[in-house]
mmCIF file of C-alpha atoms in Angstrom:
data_model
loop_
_atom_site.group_PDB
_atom_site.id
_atom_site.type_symbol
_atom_site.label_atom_id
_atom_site.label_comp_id
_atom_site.label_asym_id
_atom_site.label_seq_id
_atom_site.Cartn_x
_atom_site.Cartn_y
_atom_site.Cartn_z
ATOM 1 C CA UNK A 1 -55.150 31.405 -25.385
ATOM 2 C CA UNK A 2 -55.653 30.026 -28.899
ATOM 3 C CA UNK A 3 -57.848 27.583 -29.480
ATOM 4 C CA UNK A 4 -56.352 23.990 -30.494
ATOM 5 C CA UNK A 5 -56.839 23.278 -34.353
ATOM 6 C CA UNK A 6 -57.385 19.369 -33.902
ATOM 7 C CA UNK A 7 -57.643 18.865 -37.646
ATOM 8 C CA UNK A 8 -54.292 20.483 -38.681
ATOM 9 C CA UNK A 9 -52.909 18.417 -35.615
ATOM 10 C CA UNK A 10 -53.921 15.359 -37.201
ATOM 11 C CA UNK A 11 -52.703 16.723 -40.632
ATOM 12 C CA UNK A 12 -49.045 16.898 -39.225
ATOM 13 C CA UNK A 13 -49.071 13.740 -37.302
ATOM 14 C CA UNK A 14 -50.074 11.857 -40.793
ATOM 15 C CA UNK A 15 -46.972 13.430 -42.728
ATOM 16 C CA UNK A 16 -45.026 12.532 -39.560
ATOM 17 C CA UNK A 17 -45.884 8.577 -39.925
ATOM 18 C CA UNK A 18 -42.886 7.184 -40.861
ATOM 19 C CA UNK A 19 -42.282 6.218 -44.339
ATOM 20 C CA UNK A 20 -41.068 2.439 -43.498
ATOM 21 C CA UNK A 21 -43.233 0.633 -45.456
ATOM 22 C CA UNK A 22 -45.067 -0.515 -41.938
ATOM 23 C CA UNK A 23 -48.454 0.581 -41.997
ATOM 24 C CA UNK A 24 -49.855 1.894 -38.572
ATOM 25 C CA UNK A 25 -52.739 0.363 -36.873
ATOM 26 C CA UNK A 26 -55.445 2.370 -35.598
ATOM 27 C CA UNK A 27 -58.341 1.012 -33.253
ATOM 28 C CA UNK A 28 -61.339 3.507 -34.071
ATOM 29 C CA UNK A 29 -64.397 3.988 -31.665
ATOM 30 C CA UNK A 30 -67.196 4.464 -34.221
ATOM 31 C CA UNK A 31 -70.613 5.220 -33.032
ATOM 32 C CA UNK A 32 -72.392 4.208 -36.079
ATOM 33 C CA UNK A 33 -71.637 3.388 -39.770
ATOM 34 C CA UNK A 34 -72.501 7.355 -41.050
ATOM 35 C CA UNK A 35 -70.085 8.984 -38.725
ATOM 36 C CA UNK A 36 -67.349 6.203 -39.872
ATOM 37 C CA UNK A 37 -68.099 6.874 -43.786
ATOM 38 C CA UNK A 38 -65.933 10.066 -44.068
ATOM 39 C CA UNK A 39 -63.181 8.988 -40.941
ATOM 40 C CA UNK A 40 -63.030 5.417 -43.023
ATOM 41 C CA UNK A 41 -62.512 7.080 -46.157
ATOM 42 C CA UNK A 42 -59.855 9.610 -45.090
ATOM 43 C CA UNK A 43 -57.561 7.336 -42.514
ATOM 44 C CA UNK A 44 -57.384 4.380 -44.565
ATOM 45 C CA UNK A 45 -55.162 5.566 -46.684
ATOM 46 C CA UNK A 46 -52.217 5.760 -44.188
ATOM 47 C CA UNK A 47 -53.573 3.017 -41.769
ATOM 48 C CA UNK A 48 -54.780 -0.008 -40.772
ATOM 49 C CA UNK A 49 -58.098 -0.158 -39.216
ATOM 50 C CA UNK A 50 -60.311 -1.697 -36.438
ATOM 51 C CA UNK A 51 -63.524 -0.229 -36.330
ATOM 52 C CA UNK A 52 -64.363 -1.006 -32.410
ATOM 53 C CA UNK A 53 -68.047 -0.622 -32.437
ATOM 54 C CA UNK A 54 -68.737 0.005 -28.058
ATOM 55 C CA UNK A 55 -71.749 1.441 -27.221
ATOM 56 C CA UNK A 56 -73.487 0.439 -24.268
ATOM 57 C CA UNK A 57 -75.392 3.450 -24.186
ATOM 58 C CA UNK A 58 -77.406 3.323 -27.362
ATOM 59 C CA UNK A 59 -81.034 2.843 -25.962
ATOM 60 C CA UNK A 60 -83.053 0.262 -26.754
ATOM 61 C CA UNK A 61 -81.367 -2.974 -27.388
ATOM 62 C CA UNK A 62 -82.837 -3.062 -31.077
ATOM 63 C CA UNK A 63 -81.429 0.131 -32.267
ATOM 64 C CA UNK A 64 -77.935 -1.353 -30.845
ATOM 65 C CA UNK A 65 -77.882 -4.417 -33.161
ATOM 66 C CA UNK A 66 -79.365 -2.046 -35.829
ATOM 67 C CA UNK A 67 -76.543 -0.255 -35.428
ATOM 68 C CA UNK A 68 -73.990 -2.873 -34.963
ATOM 69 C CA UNK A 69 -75.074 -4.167 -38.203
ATOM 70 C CA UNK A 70 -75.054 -1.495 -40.115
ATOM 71 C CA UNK A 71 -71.428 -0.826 -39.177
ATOM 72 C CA UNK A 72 -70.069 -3.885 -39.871
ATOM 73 C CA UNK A 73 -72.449 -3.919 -43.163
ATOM 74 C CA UNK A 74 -70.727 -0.930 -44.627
ATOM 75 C CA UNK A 75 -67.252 -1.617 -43.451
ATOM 76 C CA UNK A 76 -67.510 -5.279 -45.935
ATOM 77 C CA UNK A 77 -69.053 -2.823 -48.945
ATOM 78 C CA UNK A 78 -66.481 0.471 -48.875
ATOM 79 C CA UNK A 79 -63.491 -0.002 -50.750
ATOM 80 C CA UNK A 80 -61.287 1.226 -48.108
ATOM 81 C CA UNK A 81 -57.437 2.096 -48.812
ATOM 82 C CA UNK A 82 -55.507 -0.315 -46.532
ATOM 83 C CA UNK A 83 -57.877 -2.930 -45.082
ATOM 84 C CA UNK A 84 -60.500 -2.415 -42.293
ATOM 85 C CA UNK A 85 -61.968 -4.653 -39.899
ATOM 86 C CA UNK A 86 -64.444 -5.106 -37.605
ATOM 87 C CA UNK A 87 -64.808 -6.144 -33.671
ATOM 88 C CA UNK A 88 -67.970 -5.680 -31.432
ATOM 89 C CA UNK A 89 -67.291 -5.063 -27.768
ATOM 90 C CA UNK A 90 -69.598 -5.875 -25.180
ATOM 91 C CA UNK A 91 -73.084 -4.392 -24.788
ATOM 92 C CA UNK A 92 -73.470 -3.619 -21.000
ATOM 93 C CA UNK A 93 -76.113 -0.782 -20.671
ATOM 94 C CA UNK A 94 -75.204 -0.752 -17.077
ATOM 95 C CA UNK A 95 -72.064 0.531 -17.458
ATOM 96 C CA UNK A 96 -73.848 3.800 -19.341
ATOM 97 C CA UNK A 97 -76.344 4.207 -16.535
ATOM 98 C CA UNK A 98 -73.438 3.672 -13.840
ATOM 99 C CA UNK A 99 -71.155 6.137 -15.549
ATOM 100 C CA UNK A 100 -73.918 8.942 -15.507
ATOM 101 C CA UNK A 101 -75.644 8.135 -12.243
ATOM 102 C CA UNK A 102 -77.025 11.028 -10.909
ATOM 103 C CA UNK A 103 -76.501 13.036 -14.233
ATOM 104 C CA UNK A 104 -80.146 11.735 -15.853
ATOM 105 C CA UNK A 105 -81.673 15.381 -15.683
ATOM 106 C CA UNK A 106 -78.676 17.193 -17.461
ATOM 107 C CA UNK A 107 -79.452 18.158 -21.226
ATOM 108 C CA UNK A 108 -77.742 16.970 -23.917
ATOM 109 C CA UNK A 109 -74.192 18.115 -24.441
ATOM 110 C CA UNK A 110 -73.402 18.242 -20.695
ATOM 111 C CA UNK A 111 -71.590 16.701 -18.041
ATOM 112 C CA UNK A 112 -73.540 13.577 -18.823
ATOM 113 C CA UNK A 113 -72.082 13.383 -22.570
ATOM 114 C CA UNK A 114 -68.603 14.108 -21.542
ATOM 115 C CA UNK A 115 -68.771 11.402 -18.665
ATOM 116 C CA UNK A 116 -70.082 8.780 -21.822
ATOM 117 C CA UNK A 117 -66.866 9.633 -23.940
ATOM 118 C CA UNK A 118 -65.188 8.675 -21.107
ATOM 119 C CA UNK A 119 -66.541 5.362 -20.752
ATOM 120 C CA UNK A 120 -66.241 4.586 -24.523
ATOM 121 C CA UNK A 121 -62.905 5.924 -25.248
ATOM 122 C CA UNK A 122 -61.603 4.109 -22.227
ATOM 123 C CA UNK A 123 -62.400 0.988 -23.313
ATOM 124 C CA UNK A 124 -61.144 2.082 -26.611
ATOM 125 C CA UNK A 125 -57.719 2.896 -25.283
ATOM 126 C CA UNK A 126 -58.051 -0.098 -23.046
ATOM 127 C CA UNK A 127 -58.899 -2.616 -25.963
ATOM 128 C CA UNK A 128 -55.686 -1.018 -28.124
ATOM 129 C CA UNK A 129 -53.391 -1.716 -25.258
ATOM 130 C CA UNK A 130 -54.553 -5.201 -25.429
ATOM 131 C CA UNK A 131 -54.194 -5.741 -29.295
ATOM 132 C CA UNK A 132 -50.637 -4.001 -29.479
ATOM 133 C CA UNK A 133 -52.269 -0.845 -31.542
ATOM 134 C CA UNK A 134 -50.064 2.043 -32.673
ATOM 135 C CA UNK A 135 -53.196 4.413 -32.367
ATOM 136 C CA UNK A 136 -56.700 5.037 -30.740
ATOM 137 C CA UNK A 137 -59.251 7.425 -31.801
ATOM 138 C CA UNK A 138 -63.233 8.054 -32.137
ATOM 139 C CA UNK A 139 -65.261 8.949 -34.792
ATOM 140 C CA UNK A 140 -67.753 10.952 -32.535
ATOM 141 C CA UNK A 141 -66.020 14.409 -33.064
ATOM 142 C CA UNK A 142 -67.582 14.056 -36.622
ATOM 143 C CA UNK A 143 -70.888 15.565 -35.473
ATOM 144 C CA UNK A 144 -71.678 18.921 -34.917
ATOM 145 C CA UNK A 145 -73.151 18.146 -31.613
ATOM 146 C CA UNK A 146 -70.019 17.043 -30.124
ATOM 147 C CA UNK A 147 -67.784 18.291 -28.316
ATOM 148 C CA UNK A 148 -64.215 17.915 -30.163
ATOM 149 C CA UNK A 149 -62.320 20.030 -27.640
ATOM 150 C CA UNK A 150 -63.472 18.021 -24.680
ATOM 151 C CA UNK A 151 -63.091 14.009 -26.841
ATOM 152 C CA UNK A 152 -59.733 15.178 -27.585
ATOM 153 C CA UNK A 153 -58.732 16.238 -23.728
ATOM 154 C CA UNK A 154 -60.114 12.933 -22.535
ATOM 155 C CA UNK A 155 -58.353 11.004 -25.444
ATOM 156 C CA UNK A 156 -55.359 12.438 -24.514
ATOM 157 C CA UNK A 157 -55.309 11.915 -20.776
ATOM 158 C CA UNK A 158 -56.348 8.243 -21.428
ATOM 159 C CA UNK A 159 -53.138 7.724 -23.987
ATOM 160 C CA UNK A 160 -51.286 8.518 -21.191
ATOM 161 C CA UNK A 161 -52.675 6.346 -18.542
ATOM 162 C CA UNK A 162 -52.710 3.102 -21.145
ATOM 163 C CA UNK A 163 -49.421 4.132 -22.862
ATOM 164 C CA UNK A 164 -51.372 4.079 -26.360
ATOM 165 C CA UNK A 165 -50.649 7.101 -29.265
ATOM 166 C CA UNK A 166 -54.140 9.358 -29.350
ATOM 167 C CA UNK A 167 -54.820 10.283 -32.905
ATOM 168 C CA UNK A 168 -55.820 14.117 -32.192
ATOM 169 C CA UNK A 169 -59.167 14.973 -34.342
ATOM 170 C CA UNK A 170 -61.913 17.269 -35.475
ATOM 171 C CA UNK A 171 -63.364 15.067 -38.486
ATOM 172 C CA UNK A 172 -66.031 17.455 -39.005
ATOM 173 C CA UNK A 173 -63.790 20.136 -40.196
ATOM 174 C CA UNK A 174 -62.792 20.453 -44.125
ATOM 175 C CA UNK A 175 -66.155 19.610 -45.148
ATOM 176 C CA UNK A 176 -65.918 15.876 -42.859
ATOM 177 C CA UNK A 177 -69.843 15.993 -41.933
ATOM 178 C CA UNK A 178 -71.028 16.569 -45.314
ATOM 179 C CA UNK A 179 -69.078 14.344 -46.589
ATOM 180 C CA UNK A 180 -70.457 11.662 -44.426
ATOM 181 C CA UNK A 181 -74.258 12.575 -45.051
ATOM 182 C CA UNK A 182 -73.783 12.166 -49.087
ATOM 183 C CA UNK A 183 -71.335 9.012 -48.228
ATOM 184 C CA UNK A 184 -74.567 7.595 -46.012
ATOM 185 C CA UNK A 185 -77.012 8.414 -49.461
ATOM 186 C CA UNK A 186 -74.952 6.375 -51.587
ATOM 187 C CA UNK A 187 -74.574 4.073 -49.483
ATOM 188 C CA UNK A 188 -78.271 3.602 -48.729
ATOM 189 C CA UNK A 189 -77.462 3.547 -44.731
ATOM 190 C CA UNK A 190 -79.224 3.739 -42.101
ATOM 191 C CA UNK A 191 -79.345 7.058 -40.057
ATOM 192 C CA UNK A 192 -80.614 7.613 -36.638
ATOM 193 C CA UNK A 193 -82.234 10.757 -35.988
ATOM 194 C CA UNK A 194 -81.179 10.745 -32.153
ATOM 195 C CA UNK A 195 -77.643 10.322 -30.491
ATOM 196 C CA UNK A 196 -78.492 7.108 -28.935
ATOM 197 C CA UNK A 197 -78.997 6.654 -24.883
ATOM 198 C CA UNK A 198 -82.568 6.913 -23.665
ATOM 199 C CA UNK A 199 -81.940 10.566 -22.624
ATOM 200 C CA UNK A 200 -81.420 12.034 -26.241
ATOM 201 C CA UNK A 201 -84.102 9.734 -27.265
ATOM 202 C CA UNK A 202 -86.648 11.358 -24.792
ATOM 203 C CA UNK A 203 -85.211 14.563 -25.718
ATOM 204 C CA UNK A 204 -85.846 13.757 -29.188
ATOM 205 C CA UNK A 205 -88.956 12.042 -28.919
ATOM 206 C CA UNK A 206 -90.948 13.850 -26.046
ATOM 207 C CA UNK A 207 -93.999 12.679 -27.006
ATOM 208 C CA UNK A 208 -93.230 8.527 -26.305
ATOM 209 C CA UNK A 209 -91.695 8.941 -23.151
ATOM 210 C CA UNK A 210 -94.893 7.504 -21.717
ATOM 211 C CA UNK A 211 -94.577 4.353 -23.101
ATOM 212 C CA UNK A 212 -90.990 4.357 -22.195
#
């Protein structure tokens, strides 16, 4: 079986948007301002955006509201095509150590990962329900550590449980990533240099997990 292309699929739905002079609304998952840069830059221009910033896994509270505002910093700077805008959801870390309970030991990329896109994007599809969106999507299949094939399966089965369109994506492809990293240097953002939940950070940072 061929392998999905998710970036040509999201190619075709774009020139399939209907030319009414009503611009779609999106509700974008973003993980952190970076990973928007390049997914702002390239959907703007055929929709309306809400960058829903849900994260309840990033590890410890600080980086969070690091994060949070750098997001919400860089979405008032970019000049964006059709307007963007910003909304928080809640930061419950429970619900990340619930939704990987007896997954702590797996290593990065596994079951545990898959079973946090879950939890984000269903909150994602969830909150567009609620606001009437046209669209849902995430910004996570950006990075080369993440599993496209598997964000775009669960975005897909959760359109159909919340009746919301799933904007198929591989935003890494056609150069997306790099994109983002010289997007970040102009910017002067803030990067990260692990995923986010305590796990990558020990994983990342083996030597601190004593004073963890």
């Amino acid at each position: 079986m061929n392998k999905r292309n998710y970036q040509k699929e999201l190619e075709h739905k774009i020139l399939q948007l209907p030319d009414s002079g009503q611009v779609p609304s999106l509700l974008l998952h973003s993980c952190c301002a970076p990973c928007s840069s390049y997914v702002l830059e390239y959907l703007s221009r055929y929709f309306r955006i809400t960058v829903f910033y849900y994260n309840p896994n990033i590890y410890p509270e600080s980086e969070y509201r690091t994060r949070a505002e750098e997001q919400a910093r860089f979405i008032q700077t970019f000049p964006a095509g059709y307007p963007v805008t910003f909304a928080e959801g809640a930061y419950i870390p429970k619900a990340f150590y619930d939704s990987v309970r007896g997954m702590e030991r797996l290593p990065e990329g596994s079951e545990r990962c898959f079973a946090c896109y879950r939890l984000r994007l269903c909150e994602t599809a969830r909150t567009a329900k609620e606001k009437g969106c046209d669209y849902f999507a995430t910004t996570l299949s950006i990075s080369p550590l993440k599993n496209a094939e598997k964000l775009n399966e669960i975005g897909e089965r959760l359109a159909g449980e919340y009746q919301v369109n799933w904007l198929p994506n591989d935003f890494k492809k056609k150069n997306g990533y790099q994109r983002s990293i010289e997007l970040s240097k102009e910017y002067g953002m803030y990067r990260q240099d692990y995923c986010g939940c305590i796990y990558s950070f020990k994983e990342r940072h083996p030597d601190m997990t004593s004073v963890l």
